[in-house]
C-alpha positions as semicolon CSV with decimal commas, in nm:
position;residue;x (nm);y (nm);z (nm)
1;M;-0,739;1,805;0,214
2;S;-0,956;1,647;-0,056
3;H;-0,949;1,704;-0,406
4;D;-1,178;2,077;-0,499
5;T;-1,541;1,993;-0,430
6;Y;-1,777;1,992;-0,805
7;E;-2,140;1,994;-0,865
8;L;-2,353;1,757;-1,049
9;K;-2,658;1,773;-1,211
10;A;-2,966;1,539;-1,182
11;E;-3,356;1,441;-1,243
12;S;-3,491;1,245;-1,013
13;R;-3,659;0,876;-1,066
14;E;-3,999;0,772;-0,981
15;Q;-3,942;0,385;-1,064
16;V;-3,634;0,198;-0,898
17;G;-3,526;-0,147;-1,019
18;K;-3,373;-0,324;-1,291
19;G;-3,597;-0,232;-1,571
20;S;-3,632;0,107;-1,464
21;A;-3,206;0,161;-1,417
22;R;-3,177;-0,029;-1,749
23;A;-3,419;0,266;-1,919
24;V;-3,245;0,493;-1,783
25;R;-2,878;0,365;-1,965
26;R;-3,076;0,336;-2,229
27;E;-3,132;0,695;-2,239
28;G;-2,744;0,756;-2,183
29;K;-2,772;0,821;-1,835
30;V;-2,650;0,623;-1,530
31;P;-2,871;0,529;-1,227
32;A;-2,776;0,634;-0,899
33;V;-2,891;0,644;-0,507
34;I;-2,834;0,905;-0,228
35;Y;-2,958;0,761;0,094
36;G;-2,855;0,837;0,464
37;D;-2,847;1,130;0,706
38;K;-3,188;0,957;0,820
39;Q;-3,392;1,122;0,494
40;P;-3,533;0,815;0,243
41;P;-3,294;0,727;-0,012
42;L;-3,363;0,938;-0,300
43;A;-3,322;0,745;-0,696
44;I;-3,184;0,935;-0,938
45;A;-3,025;0,974;-1,290
46;L;-2,728;1,151;-1,402
47;S;-2,557;1,230;-1,745
48;Y;-2,268;0,927;-1,804
49;K;-2,050;1,145;-1,982
50;D;-1,980;1,359;-1,623
51;I;-1,986;1,062;-1,450
52;F;-1,769;0,883;-1,652
53;Y;-1,460;1,119;-1,636
54;K;-1,520;1,181;-1,276
55;I;-1,490;0,807;-1,149
56;H;-1,159;0,792;-1,358
57;G;-1,056;1,130;-1,343
58;G;-0,923;1,026;-0,995
59;G;-1,021;1,093;-0,619
60;F;-1,388;0,997;-0,695
61;L;-1,505;0,841;-0,363
62;T;-1,296;1,053;-0,165
63;T;-1,423;1,380;-0,257
64;V;-1,727;1,572;-0,100
65;A;-1,983;1,693;-0,443
66;T;-2,293;1,872;-0,458
67;I;-2,598;1,672;-0,670
68;D;-2,832;1,958;-0,828
69;V;-3,181;1,757;-0,774
70;D;-3,436;1,910;-0,978
71;G;-3,275;2,271;-0,816
72;K;-3,267;2,110;-0,472
73;K;-2,873;2,109;-0,363
74;I;-2,757;1,791;-0,167
75;Q;-2,416;1,719;-0,061
76;V;-2,286;1,376;-0,057
77;L;-1,968;1,187;-0,120
78;P;-1,989;0,875;-0,369
79;K;-1,973;0,549;-0,165
80;D;-2,000;0,312;-0,406
81;Y;-1,969;0,198;-0,786
82;Q;-2,065;-0,043;-1,037
83;L;-1,887;-0,062;-1,377
84;D;-1,975;-0,279;-1,660
85;P;-1,682;-0,539;-1,616
86;V;-1,590;-0,600;-1,990
87;K;-1,634;-0,161;-2,117
88;D;-1,587;-0,016;-1,793
89;F;-1,890;0,176;-1,804
90;P;-2,057;0,322;-1,502
91;M;-2,340;0,127;-1,441
92;H;-2,503;0,273;-1,108
93;V;-2,336;0,482;-0,804
94;D;-2,419;0,536;-0,466
95;F;-2,394;0,851;-0,254
96;L;-2,402;0,930;0,064
97;R;-2,510;1,217;0,185
98;I;-2,343;1,434;0,402
99;G;-2,492;1,633;0,727
100;K;-2,328;1,889;0,955
101;N;-2,106;1,602;1,131
102;T;-2,105;1,342;0,884
103;E;-1,780;1,129;0,982
104;V;-1,693;0,839;0,699
105;N;-1,472;0,546;0,663
106;V;-1,249;0,600;0,363
107;N;-0,951;0,434;0,218
108;V;-0,689;0,739;0,133
109;P;-0,409;0,679;-0,132
110;V;-0,054;0,678;-0,005
111;H;0,258;0,957;-0,159
112;F;0,588;0,891;-0,093
113;I;0,843;1,155;-0,064
114;N;1,223;1,169;-0,087
115;E;1,272;0,861;-0,183
116;E;1,676;1,001;-0,350
117;K;1,747;1,036;0,023
118;S;1,698;0,757;0,124
119;P;2,046;0,550;0,229
120;G;1,881;0,224;0,209
121;I;1,758;0,308;-0,126
122;K;2,094;0,424;-0,265
123;R;2,310;0,137;-0,183
124;G;1,983;-0,077;-0,402
125;G;1,777;-0,170;-0,148
126;V;1,399;-0,178;-0,260
127;L;1,047;-0,003;-0,095
128;N;0,829;-0,305;-0,079
129;I;0,496;-0,117;-0,027
130;V;0,270;-0,264;0,220
131;R;-0,001;-0,082;0,203
132;H;-0,082;0,159;-0,115
133;E;-0,427;0,260;0,070
134;V;-0,484;0,319;0,435
135;E;-0,849;0,310;0,542
136;F;-0,956;0,610;0,828
137;H;-1,209;0,762;0,960
138;C;-1,287;1,135;0,934
139;P;-1,557;1,427;0,927
140;A;-1,673;1,419;0,551
141;N;-1,558;1,744;0,517
142;A;-1,210;1,718;0,615
143;I;-1,079;1,364;0,370
144;P;-0,732;1,393;0,273
145;E;-0,634;1,366;-0,069
146;F;-0,322;1,176;0,041
147;I;-0,138;1,091;0,330
148;E;0,275;1,154;0,302
149;I;0,539;0,881;0,350
150;D;0,907;1,097;0,415
151;L;1,172;0,836;0,324
152;A;1,421;1,008;0,439
153;G;1,690;0,843;0,669
154;A;1,528;0,531;0,572
155;N;1,804;0,239;0,579
156;I;1,793;-0,129;0,423
157;G;1,536;-0,307;0,691
158;D;1,362;-0,001;0,831
159;S;0,988;0,006;0,845
160;I;0,762;0,252;0,878
161;H;0,409;0,250;1,065
162;I;0,124;0,456;1,082
163;S;0,235;0,583;1,394
164;A;0,516;0,787;1,229
165;V;0,263;0,940;0,993
166;K;0,127;1,307;1,096
167;L;-0,208;1,352;1,020
168;P;-0,501;1,559;1,026
169;A;-0,706;1,706;1,318
170;G;-0,999;1,482;1,383
171;V;-0,844;1,187;1,076
172;K;-0,825;0,834;1,265
173;P;-0,673;0,490;1,115
174;V;-0,970;0,232;1,106
175;I;-0,740;0,018;1,209
176;S;-0,645;0,065;1,569
177;D;-0,569;-0,217;1,786
178;R;-0,177;-0,227;1,639
179;D;0,072;0,019;1,486
180;F;0,076;-0,126;1,129
181;T;0,313;-0,100;0,872
182;I;0,238;0,075;0,585
183;A;0,632;0,027;0,403
184;T;0,990;-0,149;0,465
185;I;1,315;-0,085;0,283
186;A;1,439;-0,437;0,153
187;G;1,749;-0,573;0,052
188;S;1,800;-0,701;-0,314
189;A;2,079;-0,845;-0,492
190;A;2,201;-0,577;-0,669
191;M;2,266;-0,387;-0,337
192;K;2,614;-0,204;-0,279
193;P;2,784;-0,369;0,075
194;E;2,872;-0,117;0,307
195;T;3,212;-0,207;0,319
196;E;3,232;-0,185;-0,067
197;E;3,128;0,175;-0,028
198;A;3,318;0,207;0,290
199;E;3,673;0,093;0,112
200;A;3,563;0,264;-0,243
201;A;3,589;0,615;-0,067
202;P;3,919;0,588;0,108
203;A;4,011;0,401;-0,241
204;A;3,930;0,758;-0,403
205;A;4,105;1,010;-0,228
206;E;4,474;0,809;-0,225
207;A;4,424;0,800;-0,608
208;G;4,377;1,177;-0,582
209;E;4,686;1,238;-0,349
210;E;4,897;0,997;-0,584
211;K;4,828;1,305;-0,899
């Protein structure tokens, strides 16, 4: 499941536009908009400090949050944000209202486990990651924090496809017309030949017998 939910306090904004947004930033706040769920957009201003740490803390776009707007609590999912191109300061955030049956498309990170149990990597092969993230369609309240790829038993030349990943109920890849590749185990110049490894074992055994 996704990261733990959190709450942000916000103020509603009556005025919108570039001039209004600049004025909000001068006050040390970040302009934002809440939209969706068949309701009119709501312009708000958020604490700069709160948004900065949430954006740079990881999992921002996959974590459902509650925004307290002047006492009214609205459940949302961050959908997009803009950063200052030079200083990385948050400039604007878009939030999607989350209703009872809201479904969303989100990019979910890929995590790899058991690299030490992969024969291909043990021989000096390289894990070639084709997709660091995969886009899924899923219920807004059931977004996976990440998907996990088990590399145990993976050998040189093996490819790991999305069909090999166990997904939670209701979570489906947006790309549905093919079994796309997430990673491969590729050979490298430093790789040990299988014959060399096979020969090394009997030789070691013989040396032990001679002693």
